[in-house]
């Protein structure tokens, strides 16, 4: 998929912008805090119906403005293709947002996920290594949901059953109804085992692609690994959940289930969190995201995903920068959006590639195309 035109009104610090985009490389240059990332976030919003950085929708509306609108005009994977999809979102403060495909509003936002596959690489990705297991589960959820609609349904059913069970566990004045507890545990186990199977298959297929990308970027200097850990590996999930019901009652929440799943990142056989330098950590997450791109390219809605690269060169040595430049400049990637404070990196990409490109200068929310 190619985003041919992006229109933004009152989104974060961007008052108004209409961008005619290159089908290959779109570069946004400017100092920190001027709005480069906000452009990429608007593109992200049109794929996922939400911001990558602001969990509350009203937070994306520009200060002192009552509403915001973003719209994207998309074409198939061809520079000369006609517009095939127009995706728009408008929201006013205090009201429900309206998300539309070709002027028809979605009844359920989950119906849109996967139509325009997208991978974003951002500085916050280091939380995949340094942060909680929730960050790593989200990584799996965000990729699988783009090519498997049944995954979204199973995740919704699991989360609902998990929440209902926790509500029963928190009752202080009486013991929970055993029939209700059995019901929610059965639903947790059924949906949880579906999620486990899909996550396991995803990680198994992702692993060799991820390791190959890491080797290319690092020059084969280090060996990395990725291991999926789940309570489902201890036996039938229903038995695992019920085994420690007494402990769950004592603490007031569910100690077992796929909501505790995790990914173990390793470098040279040791935990990445302990062993990795800043450059190695960044290389790890970039390789992981590029592997996701490759995976989605082969599995999602028969279209090449959009690739968003937000300030990815910081803390990387010249060799790794060169390898990343070589990778993203290849024909393997489709439309790319990239931000940087340093034009030298972008000039390096453009000088080694015959890709069509556009350069945009961003300052205080104002975006201008530069020749």
mmCIF file of C-alpha atoms in Angstrom:
data_model
loop_
_atom_site.group_PDB
_atom_site.id
_atom_site.type_symbol
_atom_site.label_atom_id
_atom_site.label_comp_id
_atom_site.label_asym_id
_atom_site.label_seq_id
_atom_site.Cartn_x
_atom_site.Cartn_y
_atom_site.Cartn_z
ATOM 1 C CA UNK A 1 0.000 0.000 0.000
ATOM 2 C CA UNK A 2 1.154 3.536 -0.779
ATOM 3 C CA UNK A 3 -0.001 6.693 1.007
ATOM 4 C CA UNK A 4 -0.175 9.246 -1.796
ATOM 5 C CA UNK A 5 -1.643 12.194 0.098
ATOM 6 C CA UNK A 6 -1.839 13.028 3.805
ATOM 7 C CA UNK A 7 -4.022 15.828 5.165
ATOM 8 C CA UNK A 8 -3.718 16.954 8.789
ATOM 9 C CA UNK A 9 -5.758 19.532 10.694
ATOM 10 C CA UNK A 10 -5.115 20.347 14.378
ATOM 11 C CA UNK A 11 -3.278 17.095 15.086
ATOM 12 C CA UNK A 12 -0.940 17.572 18.067
ATOM 13 C CA UNK A 13 1.226 20.626 17.228
ATOM 14 C CA UNK A 14 0.394 20.559 13.495
ATOM 15 C CA UNK A 15 -2.206 23.218 12.701
ATOM 16 C CA UNK A 16 -2.663 22.344 9.045
ATOM 17 C CA UNK A 17 -0.725 20.388 6.429
ATOM 18 C CA UNK A 18 -1.437 18.741 3.093
ATOM 19 C CA UNK A 19 1.425 16.555 1.896
ATOM 20 C CA UNK A 20 1.847 15.029 -1.556
ATOM 21 C CA UNK A 21 4.085 12.073 -0.781
ATOM 22 C CA UNK A 22 6.712 10.068 -2.623
ATOM 23 C CA UNK A 23 5.790 6.423 -3.265
ATOM 24 C CA UNK A 24 9.252 5.446 -1.962
ATOM 25 C CA UNK A 25 11.129 7.652 0.514
ATOM 26 C CA UNK A 26 9.712 10.529 2.552
ATOM 27 C CA UNK A 27 12.235 12.303 4.791
ATOM 28 C CA UNK A 28 11.262 14.698 7.589
ATOM 29 C CA UNK A 29 14.099 16.863 8.916
ATOM 30 C CA UNK A 30 14.043 19.180 11.913
ATOM 31 C CA UNK A 31 15.181 19.673 15.473
ATOM 32 C CA UNK A 32 13.751 17.683 18.366
ATOM 33 C CA UNK A 33 10.238 18.651 19.434
ATOM 34 C CA UNK A 34 9.197 20.455 16.237
ATOM 35 C CA UNK A 35 6.619 17.891 15.039
ATOM 36 C CA UNK A 36 8.468 15.323 12.901
ATOM 37 C CA UNK A 37 7.246 12.399 15.002
ATOM 38 C CA UNK A 38 3.717 13.824 14.986
ATOM 39 C CA UNK A 39 3.580 13.432 11.196
ATOM 40 C CA UNK A 40 4.512 9.779 11.525
ATOM 41 C CA UNK A 41 2.010 9.368 14.345
ATOM 42 C CA UNK A 42 -0.777 10.665 12.082
ATOM 43 C CA UNK A 43 0.180 7.994 9.526
ATOM 44 C CA UNK A 44 0.171 5.406 12.325
ATOM 45 C CA UNK A 45 -3.274 6.573 13.484
ATOM 46 C CA UNK A 46 -4.766 5.921 10.043
ATOM 47 C CA UNK A 47 -3.596 2.282 10.247
ATOM 48 C CA UNK A 48 -4.424 1.487 13.879
ATOM 49 C CA UNK A 49 -7.263 3.902 14.748
ATOM 50 C CA UNK A 50 -5.197 5.312 17.605
ATOM 51 C CA UNK A 51 -2.001 7.155 18.382
ATOM 52 C CA UNK A 52 1.228 5.261 19.009
ATOM 53 C CA UNK A 53 2.156 7.610 21.852
ATOM 54 C CA UNK A 54 -1.068 9.021 23.359
ATOM 55 C CA UNK A 55 -3.551 6.491 24.806
ATOM 56 C CA UNK A 56 -6.274 9.137 25.239
ATOM 57 C CA UNK A 57 -7.745 10.310 21.929
ATOM 58 C CA UNK A 58 -8.437 13.846 23.125
ATOM 59 C CA UNK A 59 -4.695 14.297 23.749
ATOM 60 C CA UNK A 60 -3.971 14.325 20.012
ATOM 61 C CA UNK A 61 -6.152 17.395 19.409
ATOM 62 C CA UNK A 62 -4.082 20.554 19.132
ATOM 63 C CA UNK A 63 -4.102 22.778 22.214
ATOM 64 C CA UNK A 64 -6.948 25.309 22.293
ATOM 65 C CA UNK A 65 -8.670 23.713 19.288
ATOM 66 C CA UNK A 66 -12.072 21.969 19.495
ATOM 67 C CA UNK A 67 -11.416 19.190 16.956
ATOM 68 C CA UNK A 68 -8.889 17.485 14.688
ATOM 69 C CA UNK A 69 -9.073 15.692 11.341
ATOM 70 C CA UNK A 70 -6.604 13.421 9.551
ATOM 71 C CA UNK A 71 -7.131 11.867 6.127
ATOM 72 C CA UNK A 72 -5.049 9.613 3.916
ATOM 73 C CA UNK A 73 -5.471 8.744 0.249
ATOM 74 C CA UNK A 74 -3.990 5.328 -0.548
ATOM 75 C CA UNK A 75 -3.217 3.393 -3.712
ATOM 76 C CA UNK A 76 -2.069 -0.127 -4.428
ATOM 77 C CA UNK A 77 1.652 -0.883 -4.590
ATOM 78 C CA UNK A 78 2.286 1.049 -7.784
ATOM 79 C CA UNK A 79 3.421 4.617 -8.346
ATOM 80 C CA UNK A 80 0.841 5.161 -11.085
ATOM 81 C CA UNK A 81 -2.055 3.381 -9.362
ATOM 82 C CA UNK A 82 -5.300 5.234 -8.819
ATOM 83 C CA UNK A 83 -6.563 6.052 -5.322
ATOM 84 C CA UNK A 84 -8.282 2.931 -3.992
ATOM 85 C CA UNK A 85 -8.832 3.810 -0.340
ATOM 86 C CA UNK A 86 -9.597 7.053 1.471
ATOM 87 C CA UNK A 87 -9.260 6.699 5.244
ATOM 88 C CA UNK A 88 -10.267 9.532 7.537
ATOM 89 C CA UNK A 89 -10.725 10.228 11.213
ATOM 90 C CA UNK A 90 -12.340 13.209 12.851
ATOM 91 C CA UNK A 91 -12.907 13.880 16.522
ATOM 92 C CA UNK A 92 -14.247 16.643 18.730
ATOM 93 C CA UNK A 93 -13.423 17.068 22.372
ATOM 94 C CA UNK A 94 -15.787 15.127 24.591
ATOM 95 C CA UNK A 95 -17.350 13.096 21.755
ATOM 96 C CA UNK A 96 -16.720 9.780 20.045
ATOM 97 C CA UNK A 97 -14.283 9.796 17.139
ATOM 98 C CA UNK A 98 -15.549 9.009 13.643
ATOM 99 C CA UNK A 99 -13.339 6.670 11.621
ATOM 100 C CA UNK A 100 -14.304 6.184 7.977
ATOM 101 C CA UNK A 101 -13.254 4.120 4.982
ATOM 102 C CA UNK A 102 -14.288 5.683 1.670
ATOM 103 C CA UNK A 103 -16.753 7.940 3.548
ATOM 104 C CA UNK A 104 -18.459 4.969 5.255
ATOM 105 C CA UNK A 105 -18.053 4.903 9.021
ATOM 106 C CA UNK A 106 -16.848 1.716 10.692
ATOM 107 C CA UNK A 107 -19.214 0.049 13.151
ATOM 108 C CA UNK A 108 -16.245 -1.614 14.865
ATOM 109 C CA UNK A 109 -12.736 -0.175 14.649
ATOM 110 C CA UNK A 110 -11.258 -3.684 14.766
ATOM 111 C CA UNK A 111 -12.632 -4.194 11.232
ATOM 112 C CA UNK A 112 -10.032 -1.705 9.958
ATOM 113 C CA UNK A 113 -6.930 -3.276 11.526
ATOM 114 C CA UNK A 114 -4.804 -4.972 8.877
ATOM 115 C CA UNK A 115 -6.165 -3.080 5.870
ATOM 116 C CA UNK A 116 -3.066 -0.858 5.810
ATOM 117 C CA UNK A 117 -0.262 -2.873 7.459
ATOM 118 C CA UNK A 118 2.432 -0.771 9.059
ATOM 119 C CA UNK A 119 5.633 -1.184 11.068
ATOM 120 C CA UNK A 120 7.137 1.640 13.108
ATOM 121 C CA UNK A 121 10.660 1.774 14.542
ATOM 122 C CA UNK A 122 10.980 4.431 17.258
ATOM 123 C CA UNK A 123 13.243 5.383 20.184
ATOM 124 C CA UNK A 124 10.617 4.054 22.628
ATOM 125 C CA UNK A 125 11.218 0.542 21.251
ATOM 126 C CA UNK A 126 14.025 0.138 23.788
ATOM 127 C CA UNK A 127 11.170 -0.469 26.270
ATOM 128 C CA UNK A 128 10.836 -3.861 24.609
ATOM 129 C CA UNK A 129 14.102 -4.732 26.349
ATOM 130 C CA UNK A 130 13.999 -2.529 29.429
ATOM 131 C CA UNK A 131 10.252 -2.465 30.096
ATOM 132 C CA UNK A 132 7.629 -4.862 31.418
ATOM 133 C CA UNK A 133 6.365 -8.057 29.795
ATOM 134 C CA UNK A 134 3.308 -6.074 28.661
ATOM 135 C CA UNK A 135 5.484 -4.230 26.146
ATOM 136 C CA UNK A 136 6.594 -7.514 24.614
ATOM 137 C CA UNK A 137 3.084 -8.992 24.529
ATOM 138 C CA UNK A 138 1.909 -5.833 22.781
ATOM 139 C CA UNK A 139 4.587 -6.402 20.144
ATOM 140 C CA UNK A 140 3.075 -9.812 19.356
ATOM 141 C CA UNK A 141 -0.492 -8.508 19.483
ATOM 142 C CA UNK A 142 0.136 -5.574 17.145
ATOM 143 C CA UNK A 143 1.661 -7.779 14.423
ATOM 144 C CA UNK A 144 -0.623 -10.822 14.593
ATOM 145 C CA UNK A 145 -3.769 -8.682 14.681
ATOM 146 C CA UNK A 146 -2.795 -7.163 11.324
ATOM 147 C CA UNK A 147 -3.061 -10.465 9.468
ATOM 148 C CA UNK A 148 -5.382 -12.607 11.625
ATOM 149 C CA UNK A 149 -8.772 -11.122 12.497
ATOM 150 C CA UNK A 150 -9.664 -14.115 14.673
ATOM 151 C CA UNK A 151 -6.740 -13.157 16.920
ATOM 152 C CA UNK A 152 -8.383 -9.827 17.772
ATOM 153 C CA UNK A 153 -11.597 -11.662 18.655
ATOM 154 C CA UNK A 154 -9.783 -14.199 20.853
ATOM 155 C CA UNK A 155 -7.838 -11.414 22.583
ATOM 156 C CA UNK A 156 -11.066 -9.509 23.287
ATOM 157 C CA UNK A 157 -12.766 -12.614 24.697
ATOM 158 C CA UNK A 158 -9.757 -13.448 26.848
ATOM 159 C CA UNK A 159 -9.434 -9.918 28.232
ATOM 160 C CA UNK A 160 -13.139 -9.818 29.082
ATOM 161 C CA UNK A 161 -13.068 -13.178 30.870
ATOM 162 C CA UNK A 162 -9.858 -12.220 32.687
ATOM 163 C CA UNK A 163 -11.407 -8.942 33.857
ATOM 164 C CA UNK A 164 -14.605 -10.687 35.030
ATOM 165 C CA UNK A 165 -12.626 -13.312 36.948
ATOM 166 C CA UNK A 166 -10.544 -10.613 38.623
ATOM 167 C CA UNK A 167 -13.742 -8.836 39.674
ATOM 168 C CA UNK A 168 -14.896 -12.023 41.413
ATOM 169 C CA UNK A 169 -11.496 -12.478 43.070
ATOM 170 C CA UNK A 170 -11.616 -8.967 44.526
ATOM 171 C CA UNK A 171 -14.922 -9.484 46.364
ATOM 172 C CA UNK A 172 -14.212 -8.949 50.040
ATOM 173 C CA UNK A 173 -17.618 -9.526 51.641
ATOM 174 C CA UNK A 174 -18.297 -13.002 50.250
ATOM 175 C CA UNK A 175 -16.764 -15.936 48.435
ATOM 176 C CA UNK A 176 -17.198 -15.752 44.657
ATOM 177 C CA UNK A 177 -19.952 -17.759 42.999
ATOM 178 C CA UNK A 178 -18.212 -21.047 42.001
ATOM 179 C CA UNK A 179 -20.345 -21.469 38.870
ATOM 180 C CA UNK A 180 -19.449 -17.996 37.646
ATOM 181 C CA UNK A 181 -15.803 -18.605 38.470
ATOM 182 C CA UNK A 182 -15.852 -21.847 36.479
ATOM 183 C CA UNK A 183 -17.476 -20.071 33.534
ATOM 184 C CA UNK A 184 -14.900 -17.272 33.335
ATOM 185 C CA UNK A 185 -11.999 -19.677 33.825
ATOM 186 C CA UNK A 186 -13.255 -21.858 30.974
ATOM 187 C CA UNK A 187 -13.530 -18.838 28.699
ATOM 188 C CA UNK A 188 -10.054 -17.642 29.708
ATOM 189 C CA UNK A 189 -8.587 -21.064 28.981
ATOM 190 C CA UNK A 190 -10.324 -21.500 25.629
ATOM 191 C CA UNK A 191 -9.391 -18.076 24.285
ATOM 192 C CA UNK A 192 -5.954 -18.187 25.954
ATOM 193 C CA UNK A 193 -4.938 -21.422 24.238
ATOM 194 C CA UNK A 194 -5.963 -19.934 20.890
ATOM 195 C CA UNK A 195 -3.756 -16.910 21.565
ATOM 196 C CA UNK A 196 -0.887 -19.145 22.665
ATOM 197 C CA UNK A 197 -1.052 -21.222 19.482
ATOM 198 C CA UNK A 198 -1.028 -18.132 17.266
ATOM 199 C CA UNK A 199 1.769 -16.440 19.227
ATOM 200 C CA UNK A 200 3.879 -19.617 19.150
ATOM 201 C CA UNK A 201 3.504 -19.985 15.381
ATOM 202 C CA UNK A 202 4.364 -16.313 14.883
ATOM 203 C CA UNK A 203 7.545 -16.420 16.975
ATOM 204 C CA UNK A 204 8.713 -19.666 15.360
ATOM 205 C CA UNK A 205 8.435 -18.152 11.886
ATOM 206 C CA UNK A 206 9.768 -14.743 12.930
ATOM 207 C CA UNK A 207 12.920 -16.050 14.642
ATOM 208 C CA UNK A 208 15.113 -16.926 11.623
ATOM 209 C CA UNK A 209 14.154 -13.725 9.787
ATOM 210 C CA UNK A 210 14.985 -11.640 12.869
ATOM 211 C CA UNK A 211 18.351 -13.376 13.360
ATOM 212 C CA UNK A 212 19.261 -12.830 9.709
ATOM 213 C CA UNK A 213 18.522 -9.110 9.935
ATOM 214 C CA UNK A 214 20.546 -8.802 13.134
ATOM 215 C CA UNK A 215 23.520 -10.518 11.495
ATOM 216 C CA UNK A 216 23.352 -8.171 8.512
ATOM 217 C CA UNK A 217 23.243 -5.032 10.653
ATOM 218 C CA UNK A 218 25.896 -6.126 13.171
ATOM 219 C CA UNK A 219 28.197 -7.714 10.595
ATOM 220 C CA UNK A 220 27.856 -11.099 12.284
ATOM 221 C CA UNK A 221 29.550 -9.883 15.457
ATOM 222 C CA UNK A 222 26.977 -11.227 17.939
ATOM 223 C CA UNK A 223 24.465 -14.056 18.293
ATOM 224 C CA UNK A 224 20.951 -13.182 19.427
ATOM 225 C CA UNK A 225 17.960 -15.238 20.491
ATOM 226 C CA UNK A 226 14.252 -14.904 21.149
ATOM 227 C CA UNK A 227 12.262 -17.265 23.391
ATOM 228 C CA UNK A 228 8.524 -17.291 24.020
ATOM 229 C CA UNK A 229 7.493 -18.124 27.598
ATOM 230 C CA UNK A 230 3.889 -18.922 28.569
ATOM 231 C CA UNK A 231 1.911 -20.613 31.325
ATOM 232 C CA UNK A 232 0.371 -22.710 28.523
ATOM 233 C CA UNK A 233 3.687 -24.570 28.419
ATOM 234 C CA UNK A 234 2.911 -26.019 31.885
ATOM 235 C CA UNK A 235 -0.073 -28.047 30.679
ATOM 236 C CA UNK A 236 -3.751 -27.459 29.784
ATOM 237 C CA UNK A 237 -4.399 -23.804 30.621
ATOM 238 C CA UNK A 238 -7.658 -24.479 32.478
ATOM 239 C CA UNK A 239 -5.799 -26.772 34.891
ATOM 240 C CA UNK A 240 -3.010 -24.240 35.323
ATOM 241 C CA UNK A 241 -5.478 -21.446 36.124
ATOM 242 C CA UNK A 242 -7.508 -23.530 38.592
ATOM 243 C CA UNK A 243 -4.494 -25.066 40.307
ATOM 244 C CA UNK A 244 -3.749 -21.896 42.275
ATOM 245 C CA UNK A 245 -7.243 -20.459 42.695
ATOM 246 C CA UNK A 246 -6.658 -20.170 46.464
ATOM 247 C CA UNK A 247 -3.579 -17.981 45.867
ATOM 248 C CA UNK A 248 -5.532 -15.860 43.389
ATOM 249 C CA UNK A 249 -8.228 -15.288 46.010
ATOM 250 C CA UNK A 250 -5.583 -14.241 48.506
ATOM 251 C CA UNK A 251 -3.976 -11.636 46.227
ATOM 252 C CA UNK A 252 -7.186 -10.567 44.453
ATOM 253 C CA UNK A 253 -6.157 -11.139 40.840
ATOM 254 C CA UNK A 254 -5.261 -13.884 38.330
ATOM 255 C CA UNK A 255 -1.686 -15.067 38.679
ATOM 256 C CA UNK A 256 -1.771 -17.427 35.695
ATOM 257 C CA UNK A 257 -2.789 -17.081 32.061
ATOM 258 C CA UNK A 258 -1.553 -15.720 28.754
ATOM 259 C CA UNK A 259 -1.790 -12.190 30.177
ATOM 260 C CA UNK A 260 1.529 -13.107 31.829
ATOM 261 C CA UNK A 261 3.224 -14.317 28.616
ATOM 262 C CA UNK A 262 6.669 -12.936 27.889
ATOM 263 C CA UNK A 263 9.500 -12.923 25.371
ATOM 264 C CA UNK A 264 13.059 -13.506 26.552
ATOM 265 C CA UNK A 265 15.613 -11.546 24.515
ATOM 266 C CA UNK A 266 19.177 -12.881 24.600
ATOM 267 C CA UNK A 267 22.622 -11.803 23.423
ATOM 268 C CA UNK A 268 25.255 -14.521 23.320
ATOM 269 C CA UNK A 269 22.931 -16.749 25.358
ATOM 270 C CA UNK A 270 22.542 -14.181 28.164
ATOM 271 C CA UNK A 271 19.627 -11.807 28.918
ATOM 272 C CA UNK A 272 19.752 -8.802 26.622
ATOM 273 C CA UNK A 273 18.625 -6.535 29.458
ATOM 274 C CA UNK A 274 21.872 -7.300 31.329
ATOM 275 C CA UNK A 275 24.341 -7.762 28.495
ATOM 276 C CA UNK A 276 23.471 -5.320 25.721
ATOM 277 C CA UNK A 277 25.076 -1.944 25.120
ATOM 278 C CA UNK A 278 22.904 0.933 23.885
ATOM 279 C CA UNK A 279 23.983 0.233 20.312
ATOM 280 C CA UNK A 280 23.336 -3.508 20.630
ATOM 281 C CA UNK A 281 19.931 -2.911 22.197
ATOM 282 C CA UNK A 282 18.972 -0.562 19.386
ATOM 283 C CA UNK A 283 20.267 -3.005 16.774
ATOM 284 C CA UNK A 284 18.194 -5.747 18.406
ATOM 285 C CA UNK A 285 14.902 -3.863 18.260
ATOM 286 C CA UNK A 286 15.537 -2.549 14.736
ATOM 287 C CA UNK A 287 16.230 -6.090 13.507
ATOM 288 C CA UNK A 288 13.090 -7.274 15.302
ATOM 289 C CA UNK A 289 10.952 -4.594 13.652
ATOM 290 C CA UNK A 290 12.419 -5.236 10.196
ATOM 291 C CA UNK A 291 11.637 -8.926 10.689
ATOM 292 C CA UNK A 292 8.057 -7.972 11.510
ATOM 293 C CA UNK A 293 7.972 -5.987 8.273
ATOM 294 C CA UNK A 294 9.166 -9.015 6.307
ATOM 295 C CA UNK A 295 6.621 -11.215 8.067
ATOM 296 C CA UNK A 296 3.706 -8.852 7.362
ATOM 297 C CA UNK A 297 4.813 -8.477 3.768
ATOM 298 C CA UNK A 298 4.322 -12.209 3.314
ATOM 299 C CA UNK A 299 1.161 -12.635 5.356
ATOM 300 C CA UNK A 300 -0.928 -9.447 5.548
ATOM 301 C CA UNK A 301 -3.572 -8.516 2.957
ATOM 302 C CA UNK A 302 -1.230 -9.067 -0.009
ATOM 303 C CA UNK A 303 0.327 -5.631 0.269
ATOM 304 C CA UNK A 304 3.701 -4.225 1.281
ATOM 305 C CA UNK A 305 3.489 -2.542 4.720
ATOM 306 C CA UNK A 306 4.396 1.073 5.293
ATOM 307 C CA UNK A 307 7.665 1.484 7.192
ATOM 308 C CA UNK A 308 8.071 4.350 9.669
ATOM 309 C CA UNK A 309 11.619 5.022 10.923
ATOM 310 C CA UNK A 310 11.671 7.613 13.691
ATOM 311 C CA UNK A 311 15.129 8.864 14.701
ATOM 312 C CA UNK A 312 16.743 5.438 14.389
ATOM 313 C CA UNK A 313 20.411 6.391 13.892
ATOM 314 C CA UNK A 314 21.148 7.753 17.363
ATOM 315 C CA UNK A 315 23.525 5.574 19.463
ATOM 316 C CA UNK A 316 24.583 3.448 16.468
ATOM 317 C CA UNK A 317 28.136 3.200 15.150
ATOM 318 C CA UNK A 318 28.908 4.063 11.520
ATOM 319 C CA UNK A 319 28.998 0.407 10.430
ATOM 320 C CA UNK A 320 25.505 -0.293 11.716
ATOM 321 C CA UNK A 321 24.155 2.923 10.218
ATOM 322 C CA UNK A 322 25.638 1.920 6.862
ATOM 323 C CA UNK A 323 24.044 -1.527 7.008
ATOM 324 C CA UNK A 324 20.619 -0.148 7.917
ATOM 325 C CA UNK A 325 20.893 2.391 5.087
ATOM 326 C CA UNK A 326 21.711 -0.417 2.670
ATOM 327 C CA UNK A 327 18.769 -2.516 3.868
ATOM 328 C CA UNK A 328 16.040 0.133 3.729
ATOM 329 C CA UNK A 329 17.299 1.406 0.370
ATOM 330 C CA UNK A 330 16.791 -1.999 -1.250
ATOM 331 C CA UNK A 331 13.822 -2.997 -3.399
ATOM 332 C CA UNK A 332 12.590 -5.215 -0.570
ATOM 333 C CA UNK A 333 10.919 -2.244 1.109
ATOM 334 C CA UNK A 334 8.006 -0.192 -0.162
ATOM 335 C CA UNK A 335 7.069 3.291 1.019
ATOM 336 C CA UNK A 336 9.232 4.613 3.855
ATOM 337 C CA UNK A 337 8.790 7.553 6.223
ATOM 338 C CA UNK A 338 11.939 8.586 8.052
ATOM 339 C CA UNK A 339 12.786 11.360 10.516
ATOM 340 C CA UNK A 340 16.143 12.698 11.617
ATOM 341 C CA UNK A 341 17.716 15.829 13.042
ATOM 342 C CA UNK A 342 20.817 15.274 10.926
ATOM 343 C CA UNK A 343 20.465 15.569 7.165
ATOM 344 C CA UNK A 344 23.814 13.804 6.673
ATOM 345 C CA UNK A 345 22.203 10.431 7.432
ATOM 346 C CA UNK A 346 19.422 11.059 4.946
ATOM 347 C CA UNK A 347 21.828 12.299 2.295
ATOM 348 C CA UNK A 348 23.762 9.060 2.778
ATOM 349 C CA UNK A 349 20.626 7.044 2.097
ATOM 350 C CA UNK A 350 19.663 9.085 -0.934
ATOM 351 C CA UNK A 351 23.160 9.137 -2.427
ATOM 352 C CA UNK A 352 23.398 5.329 -2.426
ATOM 353 C CA UNK A 353 19.928 4.745 -3.810
ATOM 354 C CA UNK A 354 18.007 5.451 -6.964
ATOM 355 C CA UNK A 355 14.775 5.642 -4.985
ATOM 356 C CA UNK A 356 12.288 8.392 -5.651
ATOM 357 C CA UNK A 357 12.175 10.675 -2.630
ATOM 358 C CA UNK A 358 10.845 13.864 -1.084
ATOM 359 C CA UNK A 359 12.386 15.884 1.739
ATOM 360 C CA UNK A 360 10.217 17.857 4.128
ATOM 361 C CA UNK A 361 11.496 20.445 6.585
ATOM 362 C CA UNK A 362 9.556 20.613 9.866
ATOM 363 C CA UNK A 363 9.629 23.579 12.240
ATOM 364 C CA UNK A 364 7.134 24.362 15.001
ATOM 365 C CA UNK A 365 4.436 22.231 13.396
ATOM 366 C CA UNK A 366 4.902 23.782 9.955
ATOM 367 C CA UNK A 367 5.868 21.331 7.170
ATOM 368 C CA UNK A 368 7.446 22.434 3.907
ATOM 369 C CA UNK A 369 8.669 20.314 1.007
ATOM 370 C CA UNK A 370 12.317 20.926 0.060
ATOM 371 C CA UNK A 371 13.817 20.156 -3.320
#
